[in-house]
CSV table of N, CA and C in Angstrom, one decimal:
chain,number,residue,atom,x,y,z
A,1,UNK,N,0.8,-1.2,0.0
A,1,UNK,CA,0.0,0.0,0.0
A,1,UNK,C,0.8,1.3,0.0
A,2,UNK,N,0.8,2.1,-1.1
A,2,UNK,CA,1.6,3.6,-1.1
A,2,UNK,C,0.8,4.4,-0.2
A,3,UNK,N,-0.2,4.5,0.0
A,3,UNK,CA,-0.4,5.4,1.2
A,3,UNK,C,-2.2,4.4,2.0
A,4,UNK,N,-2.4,5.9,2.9
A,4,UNK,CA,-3.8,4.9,3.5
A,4,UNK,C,-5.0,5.9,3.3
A,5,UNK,N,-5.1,6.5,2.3
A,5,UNK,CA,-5.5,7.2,1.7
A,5,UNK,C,-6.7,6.1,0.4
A,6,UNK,N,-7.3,4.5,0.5
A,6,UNK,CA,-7.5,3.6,-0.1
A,6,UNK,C,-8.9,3.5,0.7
A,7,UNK,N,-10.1,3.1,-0.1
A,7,UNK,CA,-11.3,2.9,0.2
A,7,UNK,C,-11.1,1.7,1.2
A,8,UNK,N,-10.3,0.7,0.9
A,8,UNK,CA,-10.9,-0.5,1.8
A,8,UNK,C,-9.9,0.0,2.8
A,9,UNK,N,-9.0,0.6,3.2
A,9,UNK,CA,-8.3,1.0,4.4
A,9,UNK,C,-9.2,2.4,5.2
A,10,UNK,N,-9.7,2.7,4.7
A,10,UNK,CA,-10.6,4.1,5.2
A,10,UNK,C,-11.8,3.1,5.7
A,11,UNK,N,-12.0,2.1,5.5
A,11,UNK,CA,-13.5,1.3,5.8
A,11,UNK,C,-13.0,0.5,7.1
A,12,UNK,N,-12.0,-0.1,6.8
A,12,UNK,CA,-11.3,-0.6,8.3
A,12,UNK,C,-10.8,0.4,9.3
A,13,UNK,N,-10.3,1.7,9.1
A,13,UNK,CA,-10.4,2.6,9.7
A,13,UNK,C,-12.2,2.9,10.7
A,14,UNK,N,-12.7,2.9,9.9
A,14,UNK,CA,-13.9,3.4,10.5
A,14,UNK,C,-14.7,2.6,11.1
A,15,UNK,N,-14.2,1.0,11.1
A,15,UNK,CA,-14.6,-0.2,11.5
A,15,UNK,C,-13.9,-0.2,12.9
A,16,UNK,N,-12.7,0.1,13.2
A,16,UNK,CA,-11.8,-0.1,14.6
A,16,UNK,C,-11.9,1.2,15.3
A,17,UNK,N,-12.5,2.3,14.5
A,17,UNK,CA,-12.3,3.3,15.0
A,17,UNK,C,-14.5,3.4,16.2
A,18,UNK,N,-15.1,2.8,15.1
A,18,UNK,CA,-16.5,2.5,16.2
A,18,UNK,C,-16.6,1.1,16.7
A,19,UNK,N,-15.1,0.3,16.9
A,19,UNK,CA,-15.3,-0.5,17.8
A,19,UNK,C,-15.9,-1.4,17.3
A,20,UNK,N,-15.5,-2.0,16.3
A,20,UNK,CA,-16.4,-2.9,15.8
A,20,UNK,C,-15.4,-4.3,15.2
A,21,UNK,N,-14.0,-3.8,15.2
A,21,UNK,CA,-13.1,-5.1,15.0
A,21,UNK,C,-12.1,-5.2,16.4
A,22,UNK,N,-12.3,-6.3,16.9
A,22,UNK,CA,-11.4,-6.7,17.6
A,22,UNK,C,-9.9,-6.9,17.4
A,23,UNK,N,-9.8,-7.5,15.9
A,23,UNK,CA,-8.1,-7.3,15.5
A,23,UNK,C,-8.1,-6.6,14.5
A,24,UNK,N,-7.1,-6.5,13.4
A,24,UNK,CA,-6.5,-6.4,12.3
A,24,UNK,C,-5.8,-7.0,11.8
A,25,UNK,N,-5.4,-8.6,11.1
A,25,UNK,CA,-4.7,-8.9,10.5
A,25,UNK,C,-4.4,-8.8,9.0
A,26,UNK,N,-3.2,-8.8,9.1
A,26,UNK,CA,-2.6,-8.7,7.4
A,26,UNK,C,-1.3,-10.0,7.4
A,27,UNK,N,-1.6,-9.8,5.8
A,27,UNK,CA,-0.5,-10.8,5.5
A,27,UNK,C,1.1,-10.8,5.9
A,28,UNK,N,1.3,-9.3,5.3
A,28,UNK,CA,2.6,-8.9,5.7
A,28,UNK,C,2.4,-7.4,5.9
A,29,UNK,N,3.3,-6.6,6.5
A,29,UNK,CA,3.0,-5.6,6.9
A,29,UNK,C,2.9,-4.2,5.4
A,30,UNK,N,3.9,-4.5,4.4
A,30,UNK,CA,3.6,-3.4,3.6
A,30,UNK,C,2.5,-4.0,3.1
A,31,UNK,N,1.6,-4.5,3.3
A,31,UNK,CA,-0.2,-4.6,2.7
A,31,UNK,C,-0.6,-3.5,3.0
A,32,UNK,N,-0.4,-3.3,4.4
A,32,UNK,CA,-1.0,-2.1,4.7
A,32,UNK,C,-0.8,-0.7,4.6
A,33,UNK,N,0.6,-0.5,4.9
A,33,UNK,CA,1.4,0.6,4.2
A,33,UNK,C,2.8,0.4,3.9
A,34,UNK,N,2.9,1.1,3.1
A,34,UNK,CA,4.8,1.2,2.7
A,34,UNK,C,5.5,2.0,3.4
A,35,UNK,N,4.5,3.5,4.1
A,35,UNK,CA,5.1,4.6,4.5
A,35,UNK,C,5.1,4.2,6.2
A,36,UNK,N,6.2,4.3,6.8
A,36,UNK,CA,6.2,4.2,8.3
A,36,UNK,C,5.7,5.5,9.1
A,37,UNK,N,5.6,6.3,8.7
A,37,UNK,CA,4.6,7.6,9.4
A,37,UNK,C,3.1,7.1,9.3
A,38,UNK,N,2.4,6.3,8.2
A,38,UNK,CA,1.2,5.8,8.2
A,38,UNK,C,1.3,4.3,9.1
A,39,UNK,N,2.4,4.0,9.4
A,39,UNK,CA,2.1,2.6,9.8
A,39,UNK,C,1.9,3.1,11.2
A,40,UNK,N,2.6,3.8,11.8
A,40,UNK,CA,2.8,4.2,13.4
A,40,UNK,C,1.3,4.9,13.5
A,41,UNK,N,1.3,5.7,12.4
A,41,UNK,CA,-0.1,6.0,12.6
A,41,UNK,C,-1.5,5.5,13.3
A,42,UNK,N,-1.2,4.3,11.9
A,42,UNK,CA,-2.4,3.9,12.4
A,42,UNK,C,-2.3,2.6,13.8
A,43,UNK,N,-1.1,2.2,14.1
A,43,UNK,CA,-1.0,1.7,15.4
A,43,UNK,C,-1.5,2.0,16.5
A,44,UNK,N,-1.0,3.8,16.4
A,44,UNK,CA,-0.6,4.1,17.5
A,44,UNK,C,-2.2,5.3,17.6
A,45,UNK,N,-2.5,5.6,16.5
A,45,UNK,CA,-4.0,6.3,16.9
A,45,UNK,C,-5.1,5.8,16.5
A,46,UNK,N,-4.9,4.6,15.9
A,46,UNK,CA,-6.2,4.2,15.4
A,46,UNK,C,-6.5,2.8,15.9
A,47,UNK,N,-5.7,2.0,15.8
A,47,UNK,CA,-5.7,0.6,16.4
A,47,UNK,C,-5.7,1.0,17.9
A,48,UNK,N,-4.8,0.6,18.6
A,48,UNK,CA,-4.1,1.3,19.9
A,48,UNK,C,-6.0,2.0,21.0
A,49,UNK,N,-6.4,3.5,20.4
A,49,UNK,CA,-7.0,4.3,21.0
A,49,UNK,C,-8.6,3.0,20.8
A,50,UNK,N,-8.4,2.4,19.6
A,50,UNK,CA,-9.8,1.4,19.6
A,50,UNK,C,-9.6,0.6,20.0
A,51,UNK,N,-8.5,-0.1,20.8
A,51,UNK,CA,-8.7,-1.1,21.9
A,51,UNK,C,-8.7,-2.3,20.9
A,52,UNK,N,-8.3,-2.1,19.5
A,52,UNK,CA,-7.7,-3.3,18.6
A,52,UNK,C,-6.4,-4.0,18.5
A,53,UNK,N,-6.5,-5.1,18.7
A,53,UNK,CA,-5.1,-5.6,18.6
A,53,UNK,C,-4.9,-5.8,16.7
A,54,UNK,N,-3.1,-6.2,16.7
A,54,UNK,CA,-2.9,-6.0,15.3
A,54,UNK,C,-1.7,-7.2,15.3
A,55,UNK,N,-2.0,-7.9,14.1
A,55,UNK,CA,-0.9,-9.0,13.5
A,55,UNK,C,-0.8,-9.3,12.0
A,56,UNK,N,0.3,-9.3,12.2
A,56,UNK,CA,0.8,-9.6,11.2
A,56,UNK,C,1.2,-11.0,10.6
A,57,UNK,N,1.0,-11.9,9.7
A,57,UNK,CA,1.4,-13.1,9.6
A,57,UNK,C,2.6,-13.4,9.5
A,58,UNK,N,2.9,-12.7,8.4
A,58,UNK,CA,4.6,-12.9,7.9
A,58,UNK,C,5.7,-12.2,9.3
A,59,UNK,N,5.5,-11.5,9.7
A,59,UNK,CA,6.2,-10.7,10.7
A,59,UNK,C,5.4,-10.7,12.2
A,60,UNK,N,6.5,-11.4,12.7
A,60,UNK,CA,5.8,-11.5,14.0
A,60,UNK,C,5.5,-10.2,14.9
A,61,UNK,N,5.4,-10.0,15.1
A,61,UNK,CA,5.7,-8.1,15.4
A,61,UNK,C,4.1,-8.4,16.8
A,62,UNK,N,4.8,-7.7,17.9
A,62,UNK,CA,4.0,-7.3,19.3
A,62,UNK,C,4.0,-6.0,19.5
A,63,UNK,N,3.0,-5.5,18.9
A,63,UNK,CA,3.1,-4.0,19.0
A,63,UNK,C,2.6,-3.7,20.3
A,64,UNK,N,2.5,-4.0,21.3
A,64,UNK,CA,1.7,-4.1,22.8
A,64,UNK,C,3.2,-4.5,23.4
A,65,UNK,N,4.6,-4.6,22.9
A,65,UNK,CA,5.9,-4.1,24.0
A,65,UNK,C,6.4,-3.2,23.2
A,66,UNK,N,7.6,-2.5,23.5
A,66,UNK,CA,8.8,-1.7,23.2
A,66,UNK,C,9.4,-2.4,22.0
A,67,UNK,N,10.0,-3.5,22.3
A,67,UNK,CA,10.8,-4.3,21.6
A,67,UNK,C,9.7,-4.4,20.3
A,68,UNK,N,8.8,-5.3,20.4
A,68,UNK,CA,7.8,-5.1,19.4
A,68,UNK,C,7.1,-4.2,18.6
A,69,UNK,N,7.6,-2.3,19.3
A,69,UNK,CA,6.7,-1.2,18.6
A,69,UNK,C,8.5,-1.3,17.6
A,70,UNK,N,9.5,-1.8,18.1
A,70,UNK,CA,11.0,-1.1,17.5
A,70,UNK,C,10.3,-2.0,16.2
A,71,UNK,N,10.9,-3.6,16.3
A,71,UNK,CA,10.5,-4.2,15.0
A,71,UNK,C,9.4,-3.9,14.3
A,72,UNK,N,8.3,-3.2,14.5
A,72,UNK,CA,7.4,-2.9,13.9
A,72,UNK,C,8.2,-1.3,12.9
A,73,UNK,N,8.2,-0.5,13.7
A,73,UNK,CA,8.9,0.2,13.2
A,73,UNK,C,10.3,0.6,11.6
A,74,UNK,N,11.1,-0.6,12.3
A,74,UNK,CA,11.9,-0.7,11.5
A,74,UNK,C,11.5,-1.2,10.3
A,75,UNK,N,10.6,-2.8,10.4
A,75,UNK,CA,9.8,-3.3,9.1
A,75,UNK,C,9.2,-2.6,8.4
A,76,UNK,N,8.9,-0.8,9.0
A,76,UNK,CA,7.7,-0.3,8.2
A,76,UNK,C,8.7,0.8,7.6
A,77,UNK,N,9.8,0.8,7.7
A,77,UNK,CA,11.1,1.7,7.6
A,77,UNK,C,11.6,1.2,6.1
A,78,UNK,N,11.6,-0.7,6.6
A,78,UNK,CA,12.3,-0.9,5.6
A,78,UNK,C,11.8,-1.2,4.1
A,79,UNK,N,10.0,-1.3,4.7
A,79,UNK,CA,9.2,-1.3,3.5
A,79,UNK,C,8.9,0.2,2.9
A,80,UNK,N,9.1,1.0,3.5
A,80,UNK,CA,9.2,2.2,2.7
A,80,UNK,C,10.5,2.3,1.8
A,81,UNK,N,11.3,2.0,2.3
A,81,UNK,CA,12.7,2.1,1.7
A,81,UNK,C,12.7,1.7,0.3
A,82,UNK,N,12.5,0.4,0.3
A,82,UNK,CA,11.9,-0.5,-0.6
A,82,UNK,C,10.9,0.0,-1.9
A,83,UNK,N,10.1,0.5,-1.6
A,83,UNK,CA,8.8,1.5,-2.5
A,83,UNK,C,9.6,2.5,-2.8
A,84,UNK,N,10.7,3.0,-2.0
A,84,UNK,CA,11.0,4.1,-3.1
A,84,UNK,C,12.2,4.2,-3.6
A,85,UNK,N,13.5,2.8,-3.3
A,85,UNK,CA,14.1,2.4,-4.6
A,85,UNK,C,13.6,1.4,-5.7
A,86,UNK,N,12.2,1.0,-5.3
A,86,UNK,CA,11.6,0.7,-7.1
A,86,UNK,C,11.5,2.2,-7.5
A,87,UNK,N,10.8,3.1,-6.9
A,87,UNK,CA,10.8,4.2,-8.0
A,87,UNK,C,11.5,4.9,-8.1
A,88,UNK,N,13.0,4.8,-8.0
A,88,UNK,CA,14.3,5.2,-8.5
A,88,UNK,C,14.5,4.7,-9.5
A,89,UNK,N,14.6,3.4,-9.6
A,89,UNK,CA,15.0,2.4,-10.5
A,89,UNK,C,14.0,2.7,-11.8
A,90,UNK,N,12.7,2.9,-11.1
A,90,UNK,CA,11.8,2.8,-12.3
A,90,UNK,C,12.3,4.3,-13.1
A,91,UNK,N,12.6,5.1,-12.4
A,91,UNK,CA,12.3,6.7,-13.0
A,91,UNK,C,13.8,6.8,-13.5
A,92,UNK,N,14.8,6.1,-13.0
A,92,UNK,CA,15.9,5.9,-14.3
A,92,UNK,C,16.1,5.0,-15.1
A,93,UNK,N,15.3,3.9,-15.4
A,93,UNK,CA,14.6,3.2,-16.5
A,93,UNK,C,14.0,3.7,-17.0
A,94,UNK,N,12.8,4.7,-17.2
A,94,UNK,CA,12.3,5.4,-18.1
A,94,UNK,C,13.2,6.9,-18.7
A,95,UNK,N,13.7,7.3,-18.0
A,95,UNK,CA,14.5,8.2,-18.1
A,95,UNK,C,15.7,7.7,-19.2
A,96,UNK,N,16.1,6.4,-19.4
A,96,UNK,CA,17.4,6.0,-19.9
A,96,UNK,C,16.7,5.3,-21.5
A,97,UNK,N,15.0,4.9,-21.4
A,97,UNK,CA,14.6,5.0,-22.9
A,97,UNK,C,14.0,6.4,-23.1
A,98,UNK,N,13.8,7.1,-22.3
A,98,UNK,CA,13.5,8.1,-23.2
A,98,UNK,C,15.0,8.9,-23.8
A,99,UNK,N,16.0,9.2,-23.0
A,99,UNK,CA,17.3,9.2,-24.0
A,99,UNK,C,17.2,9.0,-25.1
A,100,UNK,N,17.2,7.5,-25.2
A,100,UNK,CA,17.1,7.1,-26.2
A,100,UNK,C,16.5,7.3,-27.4
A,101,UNK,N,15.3,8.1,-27.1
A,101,UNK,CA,14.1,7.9,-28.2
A,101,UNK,C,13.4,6.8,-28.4
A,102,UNK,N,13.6,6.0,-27.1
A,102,UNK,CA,12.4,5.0,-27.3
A,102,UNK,C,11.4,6.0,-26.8
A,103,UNK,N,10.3,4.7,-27.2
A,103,UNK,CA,8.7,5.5,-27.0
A,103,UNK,C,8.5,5.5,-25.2
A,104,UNK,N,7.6,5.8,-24.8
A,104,UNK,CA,6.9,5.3,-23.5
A,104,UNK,C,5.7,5.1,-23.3
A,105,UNK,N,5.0,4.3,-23.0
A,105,UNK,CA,3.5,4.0,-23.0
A,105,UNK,C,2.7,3.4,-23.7
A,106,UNK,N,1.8,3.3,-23.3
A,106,UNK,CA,0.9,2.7,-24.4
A,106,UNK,C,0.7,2.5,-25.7
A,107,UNK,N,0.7,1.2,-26.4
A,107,UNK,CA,1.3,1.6,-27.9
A,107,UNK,C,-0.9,2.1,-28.3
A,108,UNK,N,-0.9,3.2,-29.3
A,108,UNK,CA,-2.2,3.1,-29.5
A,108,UNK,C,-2.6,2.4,-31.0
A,109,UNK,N,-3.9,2.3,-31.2
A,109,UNK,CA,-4.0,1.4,-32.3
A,109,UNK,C,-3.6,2.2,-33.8
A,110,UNK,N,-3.4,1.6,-34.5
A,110,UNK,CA,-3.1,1.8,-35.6
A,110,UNK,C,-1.5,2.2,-35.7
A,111,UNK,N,-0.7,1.6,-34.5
A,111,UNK,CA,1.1,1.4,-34.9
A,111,UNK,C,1.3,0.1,-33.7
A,112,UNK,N,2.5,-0.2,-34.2
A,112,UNK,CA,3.3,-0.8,-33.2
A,112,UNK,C,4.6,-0.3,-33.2
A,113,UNK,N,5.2,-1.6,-31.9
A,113,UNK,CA,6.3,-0.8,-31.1
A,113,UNK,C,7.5,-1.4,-32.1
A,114,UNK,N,8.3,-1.2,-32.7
A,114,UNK,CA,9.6,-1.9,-33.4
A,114,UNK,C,10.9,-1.0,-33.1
A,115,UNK,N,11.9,-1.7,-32.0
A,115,UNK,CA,12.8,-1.3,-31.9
A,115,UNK,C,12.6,-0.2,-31.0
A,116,UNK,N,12.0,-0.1,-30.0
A,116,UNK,CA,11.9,1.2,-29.0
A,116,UNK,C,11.0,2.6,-29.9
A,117,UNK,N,10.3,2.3,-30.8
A,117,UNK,CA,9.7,3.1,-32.0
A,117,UNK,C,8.3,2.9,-32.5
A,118,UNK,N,7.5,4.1,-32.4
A,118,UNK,CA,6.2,3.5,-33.1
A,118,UNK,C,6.6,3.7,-34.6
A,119,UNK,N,5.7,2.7,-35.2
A,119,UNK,CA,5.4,2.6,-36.4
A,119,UNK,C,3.9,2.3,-36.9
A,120,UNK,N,3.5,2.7,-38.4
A,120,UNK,CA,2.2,2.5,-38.1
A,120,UNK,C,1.8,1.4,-38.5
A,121,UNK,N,0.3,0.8,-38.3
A,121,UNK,CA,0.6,-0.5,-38.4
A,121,UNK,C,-0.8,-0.1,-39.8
A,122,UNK,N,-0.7,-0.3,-41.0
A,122,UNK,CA,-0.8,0.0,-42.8
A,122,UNK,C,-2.4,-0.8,-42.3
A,123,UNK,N,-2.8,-1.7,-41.5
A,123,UNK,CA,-4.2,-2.5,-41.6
A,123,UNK,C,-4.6,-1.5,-40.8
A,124,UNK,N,-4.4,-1.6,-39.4
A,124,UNK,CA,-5.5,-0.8,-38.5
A,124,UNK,C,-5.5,0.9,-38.8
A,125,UNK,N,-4.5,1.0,-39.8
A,125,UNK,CA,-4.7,2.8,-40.3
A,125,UNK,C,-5.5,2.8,-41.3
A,126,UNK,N,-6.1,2.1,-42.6
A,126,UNK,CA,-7.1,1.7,-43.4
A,126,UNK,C,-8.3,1.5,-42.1
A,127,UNK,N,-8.1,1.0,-41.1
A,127,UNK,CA,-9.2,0.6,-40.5
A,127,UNK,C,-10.1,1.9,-39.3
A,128,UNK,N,-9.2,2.9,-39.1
A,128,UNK,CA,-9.1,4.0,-38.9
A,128,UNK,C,-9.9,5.0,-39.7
A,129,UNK,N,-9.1,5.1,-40.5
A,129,UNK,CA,-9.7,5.8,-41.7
A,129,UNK,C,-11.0,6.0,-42.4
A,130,UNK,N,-11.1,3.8,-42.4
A,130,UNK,CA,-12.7,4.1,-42.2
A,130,UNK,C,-13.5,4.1,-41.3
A,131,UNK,N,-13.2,4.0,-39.8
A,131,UNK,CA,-13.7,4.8,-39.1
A,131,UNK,C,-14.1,6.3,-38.9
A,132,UNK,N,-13.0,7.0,-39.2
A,132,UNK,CA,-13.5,8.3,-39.6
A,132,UNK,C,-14.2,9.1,-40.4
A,133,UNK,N,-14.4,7.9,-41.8
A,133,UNK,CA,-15.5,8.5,-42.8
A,133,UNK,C,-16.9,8.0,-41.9
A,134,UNK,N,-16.8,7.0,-41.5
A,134,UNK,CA,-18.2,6.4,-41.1
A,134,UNK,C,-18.6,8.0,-39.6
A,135,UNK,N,-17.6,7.8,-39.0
A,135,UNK,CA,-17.8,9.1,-38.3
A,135,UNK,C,-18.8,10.5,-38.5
A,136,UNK,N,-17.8,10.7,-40.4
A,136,UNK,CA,-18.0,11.9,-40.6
A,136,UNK,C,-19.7,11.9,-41.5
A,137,UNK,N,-19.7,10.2,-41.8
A,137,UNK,CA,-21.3,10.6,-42.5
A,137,UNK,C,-22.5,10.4,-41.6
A,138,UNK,N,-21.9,10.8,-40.6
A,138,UNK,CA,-23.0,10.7,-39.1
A,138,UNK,C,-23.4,9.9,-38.1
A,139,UNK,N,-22.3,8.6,-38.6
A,139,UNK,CA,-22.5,7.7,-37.7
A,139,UNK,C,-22.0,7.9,-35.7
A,140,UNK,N,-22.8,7.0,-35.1
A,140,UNK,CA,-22.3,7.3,-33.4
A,140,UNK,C,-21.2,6.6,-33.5
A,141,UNK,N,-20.1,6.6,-32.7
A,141,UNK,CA,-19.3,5.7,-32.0
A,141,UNK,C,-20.1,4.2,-31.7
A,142,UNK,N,-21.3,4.3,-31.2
A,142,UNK,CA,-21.6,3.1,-31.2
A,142,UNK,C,-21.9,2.4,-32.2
A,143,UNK,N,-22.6,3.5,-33.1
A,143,UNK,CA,-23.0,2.6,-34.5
A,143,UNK,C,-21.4,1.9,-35.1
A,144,UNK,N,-20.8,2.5,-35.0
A,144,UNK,CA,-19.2,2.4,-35.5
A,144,UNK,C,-19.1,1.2,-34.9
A,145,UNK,N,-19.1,0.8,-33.7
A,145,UNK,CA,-18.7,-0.4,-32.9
A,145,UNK,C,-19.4,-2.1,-33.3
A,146,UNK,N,-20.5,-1.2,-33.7
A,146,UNK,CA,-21.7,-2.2,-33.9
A,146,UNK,C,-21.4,-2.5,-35.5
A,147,UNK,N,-21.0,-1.7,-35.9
A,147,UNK,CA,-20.5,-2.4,-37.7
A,147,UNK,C,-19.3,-3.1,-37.8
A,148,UNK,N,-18.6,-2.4,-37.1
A,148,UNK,CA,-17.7,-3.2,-36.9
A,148,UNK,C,-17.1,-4.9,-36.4
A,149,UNK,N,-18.2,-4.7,-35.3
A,149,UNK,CA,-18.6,-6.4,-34.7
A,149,UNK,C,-19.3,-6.9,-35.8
A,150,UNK,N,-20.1,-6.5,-36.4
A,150,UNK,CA,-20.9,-7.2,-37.4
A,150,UNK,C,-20.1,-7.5,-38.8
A,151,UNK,N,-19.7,-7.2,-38.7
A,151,UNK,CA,-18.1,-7.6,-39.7
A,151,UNK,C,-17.0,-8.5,-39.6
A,152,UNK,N,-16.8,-8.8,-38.5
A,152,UNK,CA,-15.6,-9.5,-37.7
A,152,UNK,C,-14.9,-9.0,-37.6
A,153,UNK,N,-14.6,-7.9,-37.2
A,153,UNK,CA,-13.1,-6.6,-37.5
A,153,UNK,C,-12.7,-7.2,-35.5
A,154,UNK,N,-11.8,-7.8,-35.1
A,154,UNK,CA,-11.1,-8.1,-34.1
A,154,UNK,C,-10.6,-6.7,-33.8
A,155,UNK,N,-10.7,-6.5,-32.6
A,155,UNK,CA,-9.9,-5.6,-31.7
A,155,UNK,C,-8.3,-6.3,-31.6
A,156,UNK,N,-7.8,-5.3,-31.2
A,156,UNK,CA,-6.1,-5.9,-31.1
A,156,UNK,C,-5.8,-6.6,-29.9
A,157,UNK,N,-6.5,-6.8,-29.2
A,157,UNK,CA,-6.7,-8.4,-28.0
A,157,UNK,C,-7.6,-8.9,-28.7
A,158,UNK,N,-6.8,-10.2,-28.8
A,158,UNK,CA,-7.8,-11.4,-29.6
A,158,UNK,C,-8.8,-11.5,-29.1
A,159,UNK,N,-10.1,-11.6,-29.9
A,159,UNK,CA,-11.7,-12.3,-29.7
A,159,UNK,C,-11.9,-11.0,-28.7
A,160,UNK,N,-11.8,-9.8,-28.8
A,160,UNK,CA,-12.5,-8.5,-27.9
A,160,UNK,C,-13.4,-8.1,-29.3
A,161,UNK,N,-14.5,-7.6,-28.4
A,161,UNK,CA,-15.6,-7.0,-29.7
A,161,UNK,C,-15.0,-5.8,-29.7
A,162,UNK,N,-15.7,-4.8,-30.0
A,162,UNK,CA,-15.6,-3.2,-30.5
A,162,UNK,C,-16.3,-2.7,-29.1
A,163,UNK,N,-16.2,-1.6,-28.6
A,163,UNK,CA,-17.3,-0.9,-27.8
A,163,UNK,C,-17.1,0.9,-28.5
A,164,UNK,N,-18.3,1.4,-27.9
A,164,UNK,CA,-18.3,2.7,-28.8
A,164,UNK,C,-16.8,3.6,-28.1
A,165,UNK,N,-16.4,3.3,-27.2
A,165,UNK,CA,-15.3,4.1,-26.0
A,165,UNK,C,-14.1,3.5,-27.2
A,166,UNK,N,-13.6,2.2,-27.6
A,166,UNK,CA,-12.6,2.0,-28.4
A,166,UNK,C,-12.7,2.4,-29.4
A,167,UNK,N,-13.9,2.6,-30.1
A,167,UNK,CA,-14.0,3.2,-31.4
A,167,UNK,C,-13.7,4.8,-31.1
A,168,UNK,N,-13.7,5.4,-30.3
A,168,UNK,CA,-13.8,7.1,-29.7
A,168,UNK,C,-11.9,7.2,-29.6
A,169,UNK,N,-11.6,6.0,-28.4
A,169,UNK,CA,-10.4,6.1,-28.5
A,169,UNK,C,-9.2,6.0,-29.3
């Protein structure tokens, strides 16, 4: 979890906070957060003040001694650490193809990726195209979608139909 800022953690929040869970367990502790300001957080004012105990599977951790709040602590230290040398690594992996002139993201339809490069792909730009006449002689995106499934025109994931949102996109 990057932050606790997440619908099903705000619902367990609101569950321990009226007294209504006796524990909290998790599998391992960065399930619940990566950031150790949120982890002590919610220990120490949310669990803690609602009279909830808390465990962890993977990590034995006794947050009810000293020694127990340290190892809690540190684990939540080291899973932060963790979350933000993947996004080092990631942000100079993208950083080192974009150098390059590779692409980034999403390839969209009518190219592919060849060699860190879009290119267009000669079928789905014909297929395009007539999309956009069918567009321009008044047809909806849906109708677009619906002619298109009625044709057999495959989406670029095998056996996906058309919807009027892919035809728009």
């Amino acid at each position: 979890g990057k932050d606790i800022k997440r619908p099903g953690l705000q619902r367990l929040i609101e569950l321990v906070k009226g007294q209504e869970a006796e524990a909290v367990i998790v599998y391992k502790l960065d399930r619940l957060s990566r950031k150790t300001r949120d982890l002590l957080f919610l220990i120490e004012e949310t669990f803690e003040k609602g009279k909830t105990r808390f465990f962890s599977i993977s990590e034995k951790v006794d947050t009810e001694s000293a020694l127990g709040m340290f190892f809690f602590t540190l684990m939540g230290a080291l899973a932060q650490m963790e979350r933000q040398l993947i996004a080092e690594r990631t942000k100079m992996a993208l950083t080192h193809k974009k150098e390059k002139g590779e692409y980034l993201g999403h390839v969209p339809y009518g190219f592919l990726l060849e060699e860190g490069r879009l290119v267009k792909n000669e079928d789905e730009q014909k297929l395009i195209q007539k999309m956009k006449r069918w567009k321009k002689e008044g047809k909806s995106y849906r109708e677009i979608a619906k002619k298109l499934n009625e044709l057999g025109v495959k989406t670029r994931k095998e056996g996906k139909i058309w919807f009027d949102s892919s035809v728009w996109y």
